[in-house]
PDB file of C-alpha atoms in Angstrom:
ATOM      1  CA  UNK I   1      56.637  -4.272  50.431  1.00  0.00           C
ATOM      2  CA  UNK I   2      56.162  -2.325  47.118  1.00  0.00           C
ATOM      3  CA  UNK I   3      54.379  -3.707  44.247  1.00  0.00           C
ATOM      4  CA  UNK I   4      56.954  -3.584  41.144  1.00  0.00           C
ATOM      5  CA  UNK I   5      57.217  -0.751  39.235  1.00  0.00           C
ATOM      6  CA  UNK I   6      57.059  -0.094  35.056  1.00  0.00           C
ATOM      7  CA  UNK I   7      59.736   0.133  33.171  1.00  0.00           C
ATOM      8  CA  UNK I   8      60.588   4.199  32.841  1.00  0.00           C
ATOM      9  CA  UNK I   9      60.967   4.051  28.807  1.00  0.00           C
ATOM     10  CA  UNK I  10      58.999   2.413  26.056  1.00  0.00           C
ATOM     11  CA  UNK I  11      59.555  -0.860  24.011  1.00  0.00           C
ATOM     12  CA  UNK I  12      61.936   0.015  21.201  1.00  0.00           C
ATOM     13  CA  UNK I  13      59.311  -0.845  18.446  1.00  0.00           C
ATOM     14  CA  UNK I  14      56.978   1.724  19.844  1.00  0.00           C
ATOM     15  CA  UNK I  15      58.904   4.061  20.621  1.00  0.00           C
ATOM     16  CA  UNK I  16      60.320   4.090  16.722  1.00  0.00           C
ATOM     17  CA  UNK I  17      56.966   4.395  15.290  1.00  0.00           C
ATOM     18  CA  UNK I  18      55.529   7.295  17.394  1.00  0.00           C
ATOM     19  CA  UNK I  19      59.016   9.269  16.621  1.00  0.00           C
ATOM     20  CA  UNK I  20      57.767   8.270  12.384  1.00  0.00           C
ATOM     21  CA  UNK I  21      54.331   9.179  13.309  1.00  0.00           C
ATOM     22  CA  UNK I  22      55.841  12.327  14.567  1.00  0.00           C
ATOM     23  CA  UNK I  23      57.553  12.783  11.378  1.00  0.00           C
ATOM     24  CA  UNK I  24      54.530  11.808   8.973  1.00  0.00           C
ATOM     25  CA  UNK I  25      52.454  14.506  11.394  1.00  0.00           C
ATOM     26  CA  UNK I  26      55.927  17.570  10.457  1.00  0.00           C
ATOM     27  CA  UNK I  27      56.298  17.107   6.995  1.00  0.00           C
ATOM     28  CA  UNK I  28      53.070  19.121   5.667  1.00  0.00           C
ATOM     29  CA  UNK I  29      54.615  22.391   8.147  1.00  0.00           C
ATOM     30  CA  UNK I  30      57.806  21.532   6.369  1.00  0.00           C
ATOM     31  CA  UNK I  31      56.254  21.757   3.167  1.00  0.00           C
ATOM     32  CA  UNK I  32      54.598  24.676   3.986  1.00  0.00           C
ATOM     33  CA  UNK I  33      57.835  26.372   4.877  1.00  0.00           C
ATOM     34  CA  UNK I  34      60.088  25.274   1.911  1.00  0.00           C
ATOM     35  CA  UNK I  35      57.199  26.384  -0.288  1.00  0.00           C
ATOM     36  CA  UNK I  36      57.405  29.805   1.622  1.00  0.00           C
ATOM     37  CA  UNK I  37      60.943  30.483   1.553  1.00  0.00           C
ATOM     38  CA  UNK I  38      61.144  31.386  -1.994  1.00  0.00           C
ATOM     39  CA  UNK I  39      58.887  34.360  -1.225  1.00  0.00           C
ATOM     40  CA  UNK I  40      60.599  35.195   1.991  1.00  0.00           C
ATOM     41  CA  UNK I  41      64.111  35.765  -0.296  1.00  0.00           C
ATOM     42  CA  UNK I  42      63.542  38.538  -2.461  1.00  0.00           C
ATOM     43  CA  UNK I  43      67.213  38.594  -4.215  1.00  0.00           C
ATOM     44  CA  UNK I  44      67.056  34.998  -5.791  1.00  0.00           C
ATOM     45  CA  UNK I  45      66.464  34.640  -9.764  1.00  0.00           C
ATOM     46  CA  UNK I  46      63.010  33.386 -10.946  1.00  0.00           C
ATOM     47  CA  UNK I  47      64.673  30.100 -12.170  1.00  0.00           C
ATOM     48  CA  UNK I  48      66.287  29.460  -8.917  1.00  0.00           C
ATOM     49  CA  UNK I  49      63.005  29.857  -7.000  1.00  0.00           C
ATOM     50  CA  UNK I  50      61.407  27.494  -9.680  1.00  0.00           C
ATOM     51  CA  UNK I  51      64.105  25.459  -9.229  1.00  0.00           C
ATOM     52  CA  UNK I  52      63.924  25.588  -5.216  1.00  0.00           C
ATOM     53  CA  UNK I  53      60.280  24.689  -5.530  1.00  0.00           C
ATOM     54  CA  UNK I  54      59.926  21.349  -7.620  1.00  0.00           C
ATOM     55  CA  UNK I  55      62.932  20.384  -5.867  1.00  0.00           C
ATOM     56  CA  UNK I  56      61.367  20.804  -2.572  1.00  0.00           C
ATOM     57  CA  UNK I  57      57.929  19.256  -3.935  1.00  0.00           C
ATOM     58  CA  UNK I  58      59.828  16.246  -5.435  1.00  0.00           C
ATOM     59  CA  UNK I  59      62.040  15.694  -2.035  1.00  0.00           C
ATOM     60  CA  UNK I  60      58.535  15.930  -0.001  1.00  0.00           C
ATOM     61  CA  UNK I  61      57.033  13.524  -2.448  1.00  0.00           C
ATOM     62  CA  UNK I  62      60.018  11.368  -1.225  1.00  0.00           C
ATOM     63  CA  UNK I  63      59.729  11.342   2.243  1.00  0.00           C
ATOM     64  CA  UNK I  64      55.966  10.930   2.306  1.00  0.00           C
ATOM     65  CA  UNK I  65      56.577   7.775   1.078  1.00  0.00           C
ATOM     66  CA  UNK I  66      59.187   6.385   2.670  1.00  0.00           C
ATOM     67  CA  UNK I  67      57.646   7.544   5.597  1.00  0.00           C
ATOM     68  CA  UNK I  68      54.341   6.009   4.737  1.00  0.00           C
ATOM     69  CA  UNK I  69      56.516   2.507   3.747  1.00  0.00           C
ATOM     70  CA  UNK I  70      57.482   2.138   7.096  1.00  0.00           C
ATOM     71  CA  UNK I  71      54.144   3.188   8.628  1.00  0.00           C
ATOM     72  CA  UNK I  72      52.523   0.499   6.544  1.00  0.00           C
ATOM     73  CA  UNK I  73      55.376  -1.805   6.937  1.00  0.00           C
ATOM     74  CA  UNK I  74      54.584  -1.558  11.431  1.00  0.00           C
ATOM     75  CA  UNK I  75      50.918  -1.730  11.325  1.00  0.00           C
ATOM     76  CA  UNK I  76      51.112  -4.779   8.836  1.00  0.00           C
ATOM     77  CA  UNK I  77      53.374  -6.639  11.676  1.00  0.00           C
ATOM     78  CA  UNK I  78      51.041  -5.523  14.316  1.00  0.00           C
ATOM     79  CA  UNK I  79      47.956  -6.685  13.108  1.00  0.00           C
ATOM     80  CA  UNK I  80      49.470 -10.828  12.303  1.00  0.00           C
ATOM     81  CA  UNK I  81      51.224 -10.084  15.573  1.00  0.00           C
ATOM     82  CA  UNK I  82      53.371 -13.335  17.015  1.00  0.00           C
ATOM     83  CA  UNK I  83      52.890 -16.429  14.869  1.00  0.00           C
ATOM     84  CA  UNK I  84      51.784 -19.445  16.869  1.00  0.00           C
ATOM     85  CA  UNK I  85      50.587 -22.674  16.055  1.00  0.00           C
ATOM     86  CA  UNK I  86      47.707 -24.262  17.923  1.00  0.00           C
ATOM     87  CA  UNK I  87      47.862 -26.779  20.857  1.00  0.00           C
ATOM     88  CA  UNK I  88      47.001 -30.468  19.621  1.00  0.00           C
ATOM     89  CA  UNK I  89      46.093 -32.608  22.648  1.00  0.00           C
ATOM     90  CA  UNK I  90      48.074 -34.918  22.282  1.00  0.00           C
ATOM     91  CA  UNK I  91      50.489 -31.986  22.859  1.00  0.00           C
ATOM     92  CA  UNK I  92      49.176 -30.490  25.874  1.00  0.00           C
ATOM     93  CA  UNK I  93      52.112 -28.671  27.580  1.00  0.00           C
ATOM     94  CA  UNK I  94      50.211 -28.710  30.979  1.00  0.00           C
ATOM     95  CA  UNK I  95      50.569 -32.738  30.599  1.00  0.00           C
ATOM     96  CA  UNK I  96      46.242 -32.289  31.525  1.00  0.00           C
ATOM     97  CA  UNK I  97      43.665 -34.230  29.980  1.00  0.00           C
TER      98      UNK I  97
END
């Protein structure tokens, strides 16, 4: 007889935080690209480009910490992990003594 298998797919919880993990790990290349693509257009007005550019910073700004709210927001309910009280004896649930 086989032994039972794993489940195929992670817990929900986990599976949520690597995919933000993910994200925290893409938004410096993202950066780097928005901060690029002003100097990749060549026909855009300076003020435009200036424009472009705090915009981007500001919106980056914005996601790093959302990003890092939620980050902080997982590991804070992993490390209490599940509240339970302690056994008193005269509440054994074994019914041993």
């Amino acid at each position: 007889m086989r032994s039972p298998r794993e489940p195929l797919f992670l817990a929900r919880q986990s599976y949520r935080r690597r995919r933000v993990e993910d994200a925290a790990r893409l938004l410096p290349l993202l950066g780097v690209v928005l901060f690029l693509l002003p100097l990749m257009v060549g026909g855009a007005i300076g003020n435009v480009r200036l424009a472009f550019v705090f915009s981007s910073w500001f919106f980056l700004i914005l996601f790093a910490m959302l990003l890092a709210r939620h980050l902080g927001r997982d590991s804070e309910q992993q490390s209490t992990g599940p509240q339970s009280k302690p056994v008193r004896p005269s509440e054994d649930p074994a019914g041993t003594r």
